[in-house]
Coordinates of N, CA and C in Angstrom, one line a residue:
M1 N -30.3 -80.2 48.9 CA -31.3 -80.4 49.9 C -31.7 -81.9 49.9
E2 N -33.0 -82.2 50.2 CA -33.4 -83.6 50.2 C -33.4 -84.2 48.8
K3 N -33.2 -85.5 48.6 CA -33.2 -86.1 47.3 C -34.6 -86.6 47.1
L4 N -35.2 -86.3 45.9 CA -36.5 -86.6 45.6 C -36.5 -87.8 44.6
I5 N -37.2 -88.8 44.9 CA -37.3 -90.0 43.9 C -38.8 -90.1 43.5
I6 N -39.1 -90.0 42.2 CA -40.5 -90.0 41.8 C -40.7 -91.3 40.9
F7 N -41.7 -92.1 41.3 CA -42.1 -93.2 40.5 C -43.5 -93.5 40.6
S8 N -44.2 -93.7 39.5 CA -45.7 -94.0 39.5 C -46.5 -92.9 40.2
G9 N -46.0 -91.7 40.1 CA -46.7 -90.5 40.7 C -46.6 -90.4 42.2
V10 N -45.8 -91.3 42.8 CA -45.6 -91.3 44.3 C -44.3 -90.6 44.6
I11 N -44.3 -89.6 45.5 CA -43.2 -88.9 45.8 C -42.6 -89.4 47.1
V12 N -41.4 -89.8 47.2 CA -40.7 -90.3 48.4 C -39.6 -89.4 48.7
L13 N -39.6 -88.9 49.9 CA -38.5 -88.0 50.4 C -37.5 -88.8 51.2
V14 N -36.3 -88.8 50.7 CA -35.3 -89.7 51.3 C -34.3 -88.8 52.1
G15 N -34.0 -89.3 53.3 CA -32.9 -88.7 54.1 C -33.3 -87.3 54.7
L16 N -34.6 -87.1 54.9 CA -34.9 -85.8 55.6 C -34.4 -85.9 57.0
F17 N -33.7 -84.8 57.4 CA -33.0 -84.9 58.7 C -33.7 -84.2 59.8
S18 N -35.0 -84.1 59.7 CA -35.8 -83.5 60.8 C -35.7 -84.3 62.1
R19 N -35.6 -83.6 63.2 CA -35.5 -84.3 64.5 C -36.9 -84.7 64.9
E20 N -37.9 -84.1 64.3 CA -39.3 -84.4 64.8 C -39.8 -85.7 64.4
V21 N -39.5 -86.1 63.2 CA -40.0 -87.4 62.7 C -38.8 -88.2 62.1
R22 N -38.5 -89.3 62.7 CA -37.3 -90.1 62.3 C -37.8 -91.2 61.4
V23 N -38.0 -90.9 60.2 CA -38.5 -91.9 59.2 C -37.5 -91.8 58.0
A24 N -37.1 -93.0 57.5 CA -36.1 -93.0 56.4 C -36.8 -92.5 55.1
S25 N -38.0 -92.9 54.9 CA -38.7 -92.4 53.7 C -40.2 -92.5 53.9
A26 N -41.0 -91.7 53.2 CA -42.5 -91.7 53.4 C -43.1 -91.1 52.2
V27 N -44.4 -91.4 52.0 CA -45.1 -90.8 50.9 C -45.5 -89.4 51.3
W28 N -45.3 -88.5 50.3 CA -45.6 -87.1 50.5 C -46.6 -86.6 49.4
Q29 N -47.3 -85.6 49.7 CA -48.3 -85.0 48.7 C -47.9 -83.6 48.4
R30 N -48.4 -83.1 47.2 CA -48.1 -81.8 46.7 C -49.2 -80.8 47.2
A31 N -48.7 -79.6 47.5 CA -49.7 -78.5 47.7 C -48.9 -77.2 47.6
H32 N -49.5 -76.1 48.0 CA -48.8 -74.8 48.0 C -49.0 -74.2 49.4
A33 N -48.1 -73.2 49.7 CA -48.2 -72.5 51.0 C -48.0 -71.0 50.8
T34 N -48.8 -70.3 51.6 CA -48.6 -68.8 51.7 C -48.5 -68.5 53.2
F35 N -48.6 -67.3 53.6 CA -48.5 -66.9 55.0 C -49.4 -65.8 55.4
Y36 N -49.7 -65.6 56.7 CA -50.5 -64.5 57.2 C -50.2 -64.3 58.7
G37 N -50.7 -63.3 59.3 CA -50.6 -63.1 60.7 C -49.5 -62.2 61.2
G38 N -48.7 -61.6 60.3 CA -47.7 -60.7 60.7 C -46.4 -61.4 61.2
S39 N -45.3 -60.7 61.3 CA -44.0 -61.2 61.7 C -44.0 -61.9 63.0
D40 N -44.9 -61.5 63.9 CA -44.9 -62.1 65.3 C -46.0 -63.1 65.4
A41 N -46.7 -63.4 64.3 CA -47.9 -64.3 64.3 C -49.0 -63.9 65.1
S42 N -49.1 -62.7 65.6 CA -50.2 -62.2 66.4 C -51.5 -62.3 65.7
G43 N -51.5 -62.2 64.4 CA -52.8 -62.2 63.6 C -53.3 -63.6 63.5
T44 N -52.6 -64.6 64.0 CA -53.1 -66.0 63.9 C -53.9 -66.5 65.1
M45 N -54.0 -65.6 66.1 CA -54.7 -66.0 67.4 C -56.2 -66.2 67.1
G46 N -56.8 -67.1 67.9 CA -58.2 -67.5 67.7 C -58.3 -68.3 66.4
G47 N -59.4 -68.0 65.7 CA -59.6 -68.7 64.4 C -60.7 -69.7 64.4
A48 N -60.9 -70.4 63.3 CA -62.0 -71.3 63.1 C -62.0 -72.6 63.8
C49 N -60.9 -72.9 64.5 CA -60.8 -74.1 65.3 C -61.2 -73.9 66.7
G50 N -61.2 -72.6 67.1 CA -61.7 -72.2 68.4 C -60.6 -72.0 69.5
Y51 N -59.3 -72.2 69.1 CA -58.3 -72.0 70.1 C -58.2 -70.5 70.4
G52 N -57.7 -70.2 71.6 CA -57.5 -68.9 72.0 C -56.1 -68.3 71.7
N53 N -55.4 -68.1 72.8 CA -54.0 -67.6 72.6 C -53.1 -68.8 72.3
L54 N -52.6 -68.8 71.0 CA -51.8 -69.9 70.6 C -50.5 -70.0 71.3
Y55 N -50.0 -68.9 71.9 CA -48.8 -68.9 72.6 C -49.0 -69.7 73.9
T56 N -50.0 -69.3 74.7 CA -50.2 -69.9 76.0 C -50.8 -71.3 75.9
D57 N -51.5 -71.6 74.8 CA -52.0 -72.9 74.6 C -51.0 -73.9 74.1
G58 N -49.8 -73.5 73.9 CA -48.7 -74.4 73.6 C -48.4 -74.6 72.1
Y59 N -49.2 -73.9 71.2 CA -49.0 -74.1 69.8 C -48.0 -73.2 69.2
G60 N -47.8 -72.0 69.8 CA -46.8 -71.1 69.4 C -47.0 -70.6 68.0
I61 N -45.9 -70.4 67.2 CA -46.0 -69.8 65.9 C -46.0 -70.9 64.8
K62 N -45.9 -72.2 65.1 CA -45.9 -73.2 64.1 C -47.3 -73.7 63.9
T63 N -48.0 -72.9 63.2 CA -49.4 -73.1 62.9 C -49.8 -72.8 61.5
A64 N -51.0 -73.2 61.0 CA -51.4 -72.9 59.7 C -52.9 -73.0 59.6
A65 N -53.5 -72.2 58.7 CA -54.9 -72.3 58.3 C -55.0 -73.2 57.1
L66 N -55.9 -74.1 57.1 CA -56.0 -75.1 56.0 C -57.2 -74.7 55.0
S67 N -57.0 -75.0 53.8 CA -58.0 -74.8 52.8 C -59.1 -75.8 53.0
T68 N -60.3 -75.5 52.3 CA -61.5 -76.4 52.4 C -61.2 -77.9 52.2
A69 N -60.3 -78.2 51.2 CA -60.0 -79.6 50.9 C -59.3 -80.3 52.1
L70 N -58.6 -79.6 52.9 CA -57.9 -80.2 54.1 C -58.6 -80.0 55.4
F71 N -59.4 -78.9 55.5 CA -60.0 -78.5 56.8 C -61.1 -79.5 57.3
N72 N -61.8 -80.0 56.3 CA -62.8 -81.0 56.6 C -63.8 -80.6 57.6
D73 N -64.4 -79.4 57.5 CA -65.4 -78.9 58.4 C -64.9 -78.8 59.8
G74 N -63.6 -78.7 60.0 CA -63.1 -78.6 61.4 C -62.6 -79.9 62.0
K75 N -62.8 -81.0 61.3 CA -62.3 -82.3 61.8 C -60.8 -82.3 61.8
A76 N -60.1 -81.5 61.0 CA -58.7 -81.6 60.9 C -58.0 -80.7 62.0
C77 N -58.8 -80.0 62.7 CA -58.2 -79.1 63.8 C -57.4 -79.9 64.7
G78 N -56.2 -79.4 65.0 CA -55.3 -80.0 66.0 C -54.4 -81.0 65.4
G79 N -54.6 -81.4 64.1 CA -53.7 -82.3 63.4 C -52.4 -81.6 63.1
C80 N -51.3 -82.4 62.9 CA -50.0 -81.9 62.6 C -49.6 -82.4 61.2
Y81 N -48.9 -81.5 60.5 CA -48.4 -81.7 59.2 C -46.9 -81.3 59.0
Q82 N -46.1 -82.2 58.5 CA -44.7 -81.8 58.2 C -44.7 -81.2 56.8
I83 N -44.0 -80.1 56.6 CA -44.0 -79.4 55.4 C -42.6 -79.1 54.9
V84 N -42.3 -79.3 53.6 CA -41.0 -79.0 53.0 C -41.3 -78.2 51.8
C85 N -40.5 -77.1 51.6 CA -40.6 -76.3 50.4 C -40.0 -77.1 49.3
D86 N -40.7 -77.2 48.1 CA -40.3 -78.0 47.0 C -39.2 -77.3 46.2
A87 N -38.0 -77.6 46.5 CA -36.8 -77.0 45.8 C -36.6 -77.4 44.4
T88 N -37.3 -78.5 44.0 CA -37.2 -79.0 42.7 C -37.9 -78.0 41.7
Q89 N -38.9 -77.3 42.3 CA -39.6 -76.4 41.5 C -39.2 -74.9 41.6
V90 N -38.9 -74.5 42.9 CA -38.5 -73.1 43.1 C -37.2 -73.1 44.0
P91 N -36.1 -73.5 43.5 CA -34.9 -73.5 44.3 C -34.5 -72.1 44.8
Q92 N -34.8 -71.1 44.1 CA -34.5 -69.7 44.4 C -35.2 -69.2 45.7
W93 N -36.4 -69.9 46.0 CA -37.2 -69.4 47.1 C -37.1 -70.3 48.4
C94 N -36.7 -71.6 48.2 CA -36.6 -72.5 49.3 C -35.4 -72.3 50.2
L95 N -35.5 -72.5 51.5 CA -34.3 -72.5 52.4 C -33.8 -74.0 52.4
K96 N -32.7 -74.2 52.0 CA -32.1 -75.5 51.8 C -32.0 -76.3 53.1
G97 N -32.4 -77.5 53.0 CA -32.3 -78.5 54.2 C -33.2 -78.2 55.3
T98 N -34.4 -77.6 55.1 CA -35.3 -77.2 56.2 C -36.6 -77.9 56.0
S99 N -37.3 -78.2 57.2 CA -38.7 -78.6 57.2 C -39.3 -78.1 58.5
I100 N -40.6 -78.2 58.6 CA -41.3 -77.7 59.7 C -42.5 -78.5 60.0
T101 N -42.9 -78.8 61.2 CA -44.2 -79.4 61.6 C -45.1 -78.4 62.2
I102 N -46.2 -78.2 61.5 CA -47.2 -77.2 62.0 C -48.5 -77.9 62.5
T103 N -49.3 -77.2 63.3 CA -50.6 -77.6 63.8 C -51.7 -76.9 63.0
A104 N -52.7 -77.6 62.6 CA -53.9 -76.9 62.0 C -54.7 -76.2 63.0
T105 N -54.8 -74.9 63.0 CA -55.5 -74.1 64.0 C -56.5 -73.2 63.4
N106 N -56.6 -73.1 62.1 CA -57.5 -72.2 61.5 C -58.0 -72.6 60.1
F107 N -58.9 -71.9 59.5 CA -59.5 -72.2 58.2 C -59.1 -71.1 57.2
C108 N -58.7 -71.5 56.1 CA -58.4 -70.5 55.0 C -59.6 -70.5 54.0
P109 N -60.4 -69.5 54.1 CA -61.6 -69.5 53.3 C -61.3 -69.4 51.8
P110 N -62.2 -69.9 50.9 CA -62.0 -69.7 49.5 C -62.3 -68.3 49.1
N111 N -61.8 -67.9 48.0 CA -62.0 -66.6 47.4 C -62.4 -66.8 45.9
Y112 N -63.7 -67.0 45.7 CA -64.2 -67.4 44.4 C -64.1 -66.3 43.4
A113 N -63.8 -65.1 43.8 CA -63.6 -63.9 42.9 C -62.3 -64.0 42.2
L114 N -61.4 -64.8 42.7 CA -60.1 -65.0 42.1 C -59.9 -66.4 41.6
P115 N -59.1 -66.6 40.5 CA -58.8 -68.0 40.1 C -57.9 -68.7 41.1
S116 N -58.1 -70.0 41.1 CA -57.3 -70.8 42.1 C -55.8 -70.8 41.9
D117 N -55.4 -70.4 40.7 CA -53.9 -70.3 40.5 C -53.4 -68.9 40.5
N118 N -54.3 -67.9 41.0 CA -53.9 -66.5 41.0 C -54.7 -65.8 42.1
G119 N -54.4 -66.1 43.3 CA -55.1 -65.4 44.4 C -56.1 -66.2 45.2
G120 N -56.8 -67.1 44.5 CA -57.8 -68.0 45.2 C -57.1 -69.3 45.6
W121 N -56.0 -69.2 46.3 CA -55.2 -70.3 46.7 C -56.0 -71.4 47.5
C122 N -57.0 -70.9 48.3 CA -57.7 -71.8 49.2 C -59.0 -72.3 48.6
N123 N -59.2 -72.0 47.3 CA -60.4 -72.5 46.6 C -60.4 -74.0 46.5
P124 N -61.5 -74.7 46.7 CA -61.6 -76.2 46.5 C -61.4 -76.5 45.0
P125 N -60.8 -77.6 44.7 CA -60.4 -78.7 45.6 C -58.9 -78.6 45.9
R126 N -58.4 -77.4 45.9 CA -56.9 -77.1 46.1 C -56.5 -77.4 47.5
P127 N -55.5 -78.3 47.8 CA -54.9 -78.4 49.1 C -54.0 -77.2 49.3
H128 N -54.1 -76.5 50.4 CA -53.3 -75.3 50.6 C -53.1 -75.0 52.1
F129 N -51.9 -74.5 52.5 CA -51.6 -74.2 53.8 C -51.3 -72.7 53.9
D130 N -52.1 -72.0 54.6 CA -51.8 -70.5 54.9 C -51.1 -70.5 56.2
M131 N -49.8 -70.5 56.2 CA -49.0 -70.7 57.4 C -48.8 -69.3 58.1
S132 N -48.5 -69.4 59.4 CA -48.1 -68.2 60.1 C -46.8 -67.7 59.4
Q133 N -46.6 -66.4 59.4 CA -45.4 -65.8 58.7 C -44.1 -66.4 59.2
P134 N -43.9 -66.4 60.6 CA -42.6 -67.0 61.1 C -42.4 -68.4 60.7
A135 N -43.5 -69.2 60.6 CA -43.4 -70.6 60.2 C -43.0 -70.7 58.7
F136 N -43.6 -69.9 57.9 CA -43.3 -69.9 56.5 C -41.8 -69.5 56.2
E137 N -41.4 -68.6 57.0 CA -40.0 -68.1 56.8 C -39.0 -69.1 57.3
M138 N -39.4 -70.2 58.0 CA -38.5 -71.2 58.4 C -38.1 -72.2 57.2
I139 N -39.0 -72.1 56.2 CA -38.7 -73.0 55.0 C -38.6 -72.3 53.7
A140 N -39.0 -71.0 53.7 CA -38.9 -70.3 52.4 C -38.7 -68.8 52.7
K141 N -38.3 -68.1 51.6 CA -38.0 -66.7 51.7 C -39.3 -65.9 51.7
Y142 N -39.3 -64.8 52.5 CA -40.5 -64.0 52.6 C -40.9 -63.4 51.3
K143 N -40.0 -63.0 50.4 CA -40.3 -62.4 49.1 C -41.0 -63.4 48.2
A144 N -41.0 -64.7 48.4 CA -41.6 -65.6 47.6 C -43.1 -65.5 47.6
G145 N -43.7 -65.2 48.8 CA -45.1 -65.0 48.9 C -45.9 -66.3 48.9
I146 N -45.7 -67.1 47.9 CA -46.3 -68.5 47.8 C -45.3 -69.4 47.2
V147 N -45.2 -70.6 47.7 CA -44.3 -71.6 47.2 C -45.0 -73.0 47.1
P148 N -44.5 -73.8 46.2 CA -45.0 -75.2 46.1 C -44.3 -76.0 47.3
I149 N -45.1 -76.9 47.9 CA -44.6 -77.6 49.0 C -44.9 -79.1 48.8
L150 N -44.2 -79.9 49.7 CA -44.5 -81.3 49.9 C -45.0 -81.4 51.4
Y151 N -46.0 -82.2 51.6 CA -46.5 -82.3 53.0 C -47.0 -83.7 53.3
R152 N -47.0 -84.0 54.6 CA -47.6 -85.3 55.0 C -48.1 -85.1 56.4
K153 N -49.1 -85.8 56.8 CA -49.6 -85.8 58.2 C -48.7 -86.6 59.1
V154 N -48.4 -86.0 60.2 CA -47.5 -86.7 61.2 C -48.1 -86.6 62.6
G155 N -47.5 -87.3 63.5 CA -47.9 -87.2 64.9 C -47.6 -85.9 65.5
C156 N -48.3 -85.5 66.5 CA -48.1 -84.2 67.3 C -47.4 -84.5 68.6
K157 N -46.4 -83.7 68.9 CA -45.7 -83.9 70.2 C -46.1 -82.7 71.1
R158 N -46.7 -83.0 72.2 CA -47.2 -81.9 73.1 C -46.5 -82.0 74.5
S159 N -46.3 -80.9 75.1 CA -45.8 -80.8 76.5 C -46.9 -80.7 77.5
G160 N -46.9 -81.6 78.5 CA -47.9 -81.6 79.5 C -49.2 -82.3 79.0
G161 N -50.2 -82.2 79.8 CA -51.5 -83.0 79.6 C -52.5 -82.3 78.7
I162 N -53.5 -83.0 78.3 CA -54.6 -82.4 77.5 C -55.3 -81.4 78.4
R163 N -55.7 -80.3 77.7 CA -56.4 -79.2 78.4 C -57.9 -79.2 78.1
F164 N -58.7 -79.0 79.1 CA -60.2 -78.9 78.9 C -60.7 -77.5 79.5
S165 N -61.2 -76.7 78.6 CA -61.8 -75.4 79.0 C -63.3 -75.5 78.9
I166 N -64.0 -75.2 80.0 CA -65.4 -75.4 80.1 C -66.1 -74.1 80.0
N167 N -66.9 -73.9 78.9 CA -67.7 -72.7 78.7 C -69.1 -73.1 78.6
G168 N -70.0 -72.1 78.3 CA -71.4 -72.4 78.1 C -72.2 -71.9 79.3
R169 N -73.2 -72.7 79.6 CA -74.2 -72.4 80.7 C -74.8 -73.7 81.2
D170 N -75.7 -73.6 82.2 CA -76.4 -74.8 82.6 C -77.1 -75.5 81.5
Y171 N -77.0 -76.8 81.4 CA -77.5 -77.7 80.4 C -76.9 -77.4 79.0
F172 N -75.8 -76.7 79.0 CA -75.1 -76.5 77.7 C -73.6 -76.3 78.0
E173 N -72.9 -77.4 78.2 CA -71.5 -77.4 78.4 C -70.7 -77.4 77.1
L174 N -70.0 -76.4 76.9 CA -69.2 -76.2 75.6 C -67.7 -76.4 76.0
V175 N -67.1 -77.5 75.7 CA -65.8 -77.8 76.2 C -64.7 -77.7 75.0
L176 N -63.8 -76.8 75.2 CA -62.7 -76.6 74.2 C -61.6 -77.5 74.7
I177 N -61.2 -78.4 73.8 CA -60.1 -79.4 74.1 C -58.8 -79.0 73.3
S178 N -57.8 -78.8 74.0 CA -56.5 -78.4 73.4 C -55.3 -79.1 73.9
N179 N -54.2 -78.9 73.3 CA -52.9 -79.5 73.6 C -53.0 -81.0 73.5
V180 N -53.5 -81.5 72.4 CA -53.7 -82.9 72.2 C -52.6 -83.5 71.3
G181 N -51.9 -84.5 71.9 CA -50.8 -85.1 71.1 C -51.2 -86.2 70.2
G182 N -50.3 -87.1 69.8 CA -50.6 -88.2 69.0 C -51.1 -87.7 67.6
A183 N -52.2 -88.3 67.1 CA -52.8 -87.9 65.8 C -53.2 -86.4 65.9
G184 N -53.6 -85.9 67.1 CA -53.9 -84.5 67.3 C -55.3 -84.1 67.0
D185 N -55.9 -84.7 65.9 CA -57.3 -84.3 65.5 C -58.3 -85.3 66.2
I186 N -59.3 -84.8 66.8 CA -60.3 -85.5 67.6 C -61.4 -86.0 66.8
S187 N -61.8 -87.2 66.9 CA -63.0 -87.7 66.1 C -64.2 -87.9 67.0
R188 N -64.0 -88.3 68.3 CA -65.1 -88.5 69.2 C -64.8 -88.1 70.7
V189 N -65.7 -87.6 71.4 CA -65.5 -87.2 72.8 C -66.7 -87.7 73.6
W190 N -66.4 -88.2 74.8 CA -67.4 -88.6 75.8 C -67.2 -87.9 77.1
I191 N -68.3 -87.6 77.8 CA -68.2 -87.0 79.1 C -68.9 -87.8 80.2
K192 N -68.5 -87.7 81.4 CA -69.1 -88.5 82.5 C -69.0 -87.7 83.8
G193 N -70.1 -87.5 84.4 CA -70.2 -86.8 85.7 C -70.0 -87.8 86.8
S194 N -69.6 -87.4 88.0 CA -69.3 -88.4 89.1 C -70.6 -89.0 89.6
K195 N -71.8 -88.4 89.3 CA -73.1 -88.9 89.7 C -73.7 -89.8 88.6
M196 N -73.0 -90.0 87.5 CA -73.6 -90.7 86.4 C -72.9 -92.1 86.4
S197 N -73.7 -93.1 85.8 CA -73.2 -94.4 85.7 C -72.6 -94.7 84.3
N198 N -73.1 -93.9 83.3 CA -72.7 -94.2 81.9 C -72.0 -93.0 81.3
W199 N -71.2 -93.2 80.3 CA -70.5 -92.2 79.5 C -71.5 -91.6 78.5
E200 N -71.5 -90.3 78.4 CA -72.4 -89.6 77.4 C -71.6 -89.1 76.2
S201 N -72.0 -89.4 75.0 CA -71.3 -88.9 73.8 C -71.6 -87.4 73.6
M202 N -70.5 -86.7 73.4 CA -70.6 -85.3 73.1 C -70.6 -85.1 71.6
S203 N -71.1 -83.9 71.1 CA -71.2 -83.6 69.7 C -70.3 -82.4 69.4
R204 N -69.7 -82.4 68.2 CA -68.8 -81.3 67.8 C -69.7 -80.1 67.5
N205 N -69.4 -79.0 68.3 CA -70.2 -77.8 68.0 C -69.5 -77.0 66.9
W206 N -68.2 -76.8 67.0 CA -67.4 -76.2 65.9 C -65.9 -76.4 66.3
G207 N -65.1 -76.7 65.3 CA -63.6 -76.8 65.6 C -63.3 -77.8 66.7
V208 N -62.7 -77.4 67.7 CA -62.3 -78.3 68.9 C -63.2 -78.0 70.1
N209 N -64.4 -77.4 69.8 CA -65.4 -77.2 70.9 C -66.5 -78.3 70.8
W210 N -66.6 -79.0 71.9 CA -67.5 -80.2 71.9 C -68.6 -79.8 73.0
Q211 N -69.9 -80.2 72.7 CA -71.0 -79.8 73.6 C -71.7 -81.0 74.2
S212 N -72.3 -80.7 75.3 CA -73.3 -81.6 76.0 C -74.5 -80.8 76.4
L213 N -75.6 -81.4 76.4 CA -76.9 -80.7 76.8 C -77.4 -81.2 78.1
S214 N -76.5 -81.9 78.9 CA -76.9 -82.4 80.2 C -76.6 -81.5 81.3
Y215 N -77.0 -81.8 82.5 CA -76.8 -80.9 83.7 C -75.7 -81.6 84.5
F216 N -74.5 -80.9 84.5 CA -73.3 -81.5 85.2 C -72.9 -80.7 86.4
N217 N -73.6 -79.7 86.8 CA -73.2 -78.9 87.9 C -73.1 -79.7 89.2
G218 N -72.1 -79.4 90.0 CA -71.9 -80.1 91.2 C -71.3 -81.5 91.1
Q219 N -70.8 -81.9 89.9 CA -70.2 -83.2 89.7 C -68.8 -83.0 89.2
S220 N -67.9 -83.9 89.6 CA -66.6 -83.9 89.0 C -66.7 -84.5 87.6
L221 N -65.9 -84.0 86.7 CA -66.1 -84.4 85.3 C -64.9 -85.2 84.7
S222 N -65.2 -86.2 84.0 CA -64.2 -87.1 83.3 C -64.5 -87.0 81.8
F223 N -63.4 -87.1 81.1 CA -63.5 -87.1 79.6 C -62.8 -88.2 78.9
R224 N -63.4 -88.7 77.9 CA -62.7 -89.8 77.1 C -62.6 -89.3 75.6
L225 N -61.5 -89.4 75.0 CA -61.2 -88.9 73.7 C -60.8 -90.0 72.8
Q226 N -61.3 -90.0 71.5 CA -60.8 -90.8 70.5 C -60.3 -90.0 69.3
L227 N -59.1 -90.2 68.9 CA -58.5 -89.5 67.8 C -58.8 -90.1 66.4
S228 N -58.4 -89.4 65.4 CA -58.7 -89.9 64.0 C -58.1 -91.2 63.7
N229 N -57.0 -91.6 64.4 CA -56.4 -92.9 64.2 C -56.9 -94.0 65.0
G230 N -58.0 -93.7 65.8 CA -58.6 -94.7 66.6 C -58.1 -94.8 68.1
N231 N -57.0 -94.2 68.4 CA -56.5 -94.2 69.7 C -57.4 -93.5 70.7
I232 N -57.5 -94.1 71.9 CA -58.4 -93.6 72.9 C -57.7 -93.4 74.2
R233 N -58.0 -92.2 74.9 CA -57.4 -92.0 76.2 C -58.6 -91.5 77.1
T234 N -58.5 -91.8 78.4 CA -59.5 -91.3 79.4 C -58.9 -90.5 80.5
A235 N -59.4 -89.3 80.7 CA -58.9 -88.4 81.7 C -60.0 -88.4 82.8
Y236 N -59.7 -89.0 83.9 CA -60.7 -89.1 85.0 C -60.6 -87.9 85.9
N237 N -61.8 -87.5 86.3 CA -61.9 -86.4 87.4 C -61.0 -85.2 87.1
V238 N -61.1 -84.8 85.8 CA -60.3 -83.6 85.4 C -60.7 -82.3 86.1
A239 N -62.0 -82.1 86.1 CA -62.6 -81.0 86.8 C -63.3 -81.4 88.1
P240 N -62.9 -80.7 89.2 CA -63.5 -81.1 90.5 C -65.0 -80.7 90.5
S241 N -65.7 -81.2 91.5 CA -67.2 -80.9 91.6 C -67.5 -79.4 91.8
T242 N -66.5 -78.6 92.1 CA -66.7 -77.2 92.4 C -66.4 -76.4 91.1
W243 N -66.2 -77.0 89.9 CA -65.9 -76.3 88.7 C -67.0 -75.3 88.4
T244 N -66.6 -74.2 87.7 CA -67.5 -73.3 87.2 C -67.2 -73.0 85.7
F245 N -68.2 -72.4 85.0 CA -68.0 -72.1 83.6 C -66.9 -71.0 83.5
G246 N -66.1 -71.2 82.4 CA -65.0 -70.2 82.2 C -63.7 -70.7 82.8
Q247 N -63.7 -71.9 83.4 CA -62.4 -72.4 84.0 C -61.8 -73.4 83.0
S248 N -60.5 -73.5 83.1 CA -59.7 -74.5 82.3 C -59.0 -75.5 83.3
F249 N -58.9 -76.7 82.8 CA -58.2 -77.8 83.7 C -57.3 -78.6 82.8
I250 N -56.1 -78.9 83.3 CA -55.1 -79.6 82.6 C -55.1 -81.0 83.2
S251 N -55.2 -82.0 82.4 CA -55.2 -83.4 82.9 C -53.8 -83.9 82.9
N252 N -53.7 -85.1 83.5 CA -52.3 -85.8 83.5 C -52.3 -86.9 82.4
V253 N -53.2 -86.7 81.4 CA -53.3 -87.7 80.4 C -52.8 -87.1 79.0
Q254 N -52.1 -87.9 78.2 CA -51.6 -87.4 76.9 C -51.5 -88.6 76.0
F255 N -51.6 -88.4 74.7 CA -51.5 -89.4 73.7 C -50.0 -89.6 73.4

């Protein structure tokens, strides 16, 4: 499989032949991975990030729920991680020469009734990925149940533009933002109505749901996003002035 070089506690993975990330070497971190959601990943729909149908939203089966240490109160939602089964520790369970890039779409809650090394895998401060079953089976054997892994945060590649789903009610716009490329995880959002002169900062309600308490009815809506790496994109007039609550709009903007 991959050749692992260890010096001063830093792990460098050399020659990983993933098509998703073309990097000769990079720093990786250690964690563990389990799986949930069934063989078709149907049990992974929805979740603590607020996404709906992960199939139609473009995330598919390559997703994972993150432990408290990684989830960061929802700030990690939408971020992408490259994961490799650590064959230096469990060669009998790893699928040789494989890696996968997953999107963080859910939260793996701690189980304080069990020890962190025997069932309480998502207990703090343990970094842990509870992957969809199909994703897990791309890097390890089903019978393993849990495997040590190496992981690193990577960029997300998305097809099409960023999606904005507008929910809530008058004076409470709750906007779910999905299909975000680049760093993937959103740090700030602004909204602007066509009758406004200034951008208004939105606040994170939960996961990838951002809220505004202003009245935007009858105005076309524009959005500005800043990701965790500082990159900013602006999607002008995404929703027409005739928008209504419950509608989704796809922009022509992507990171």
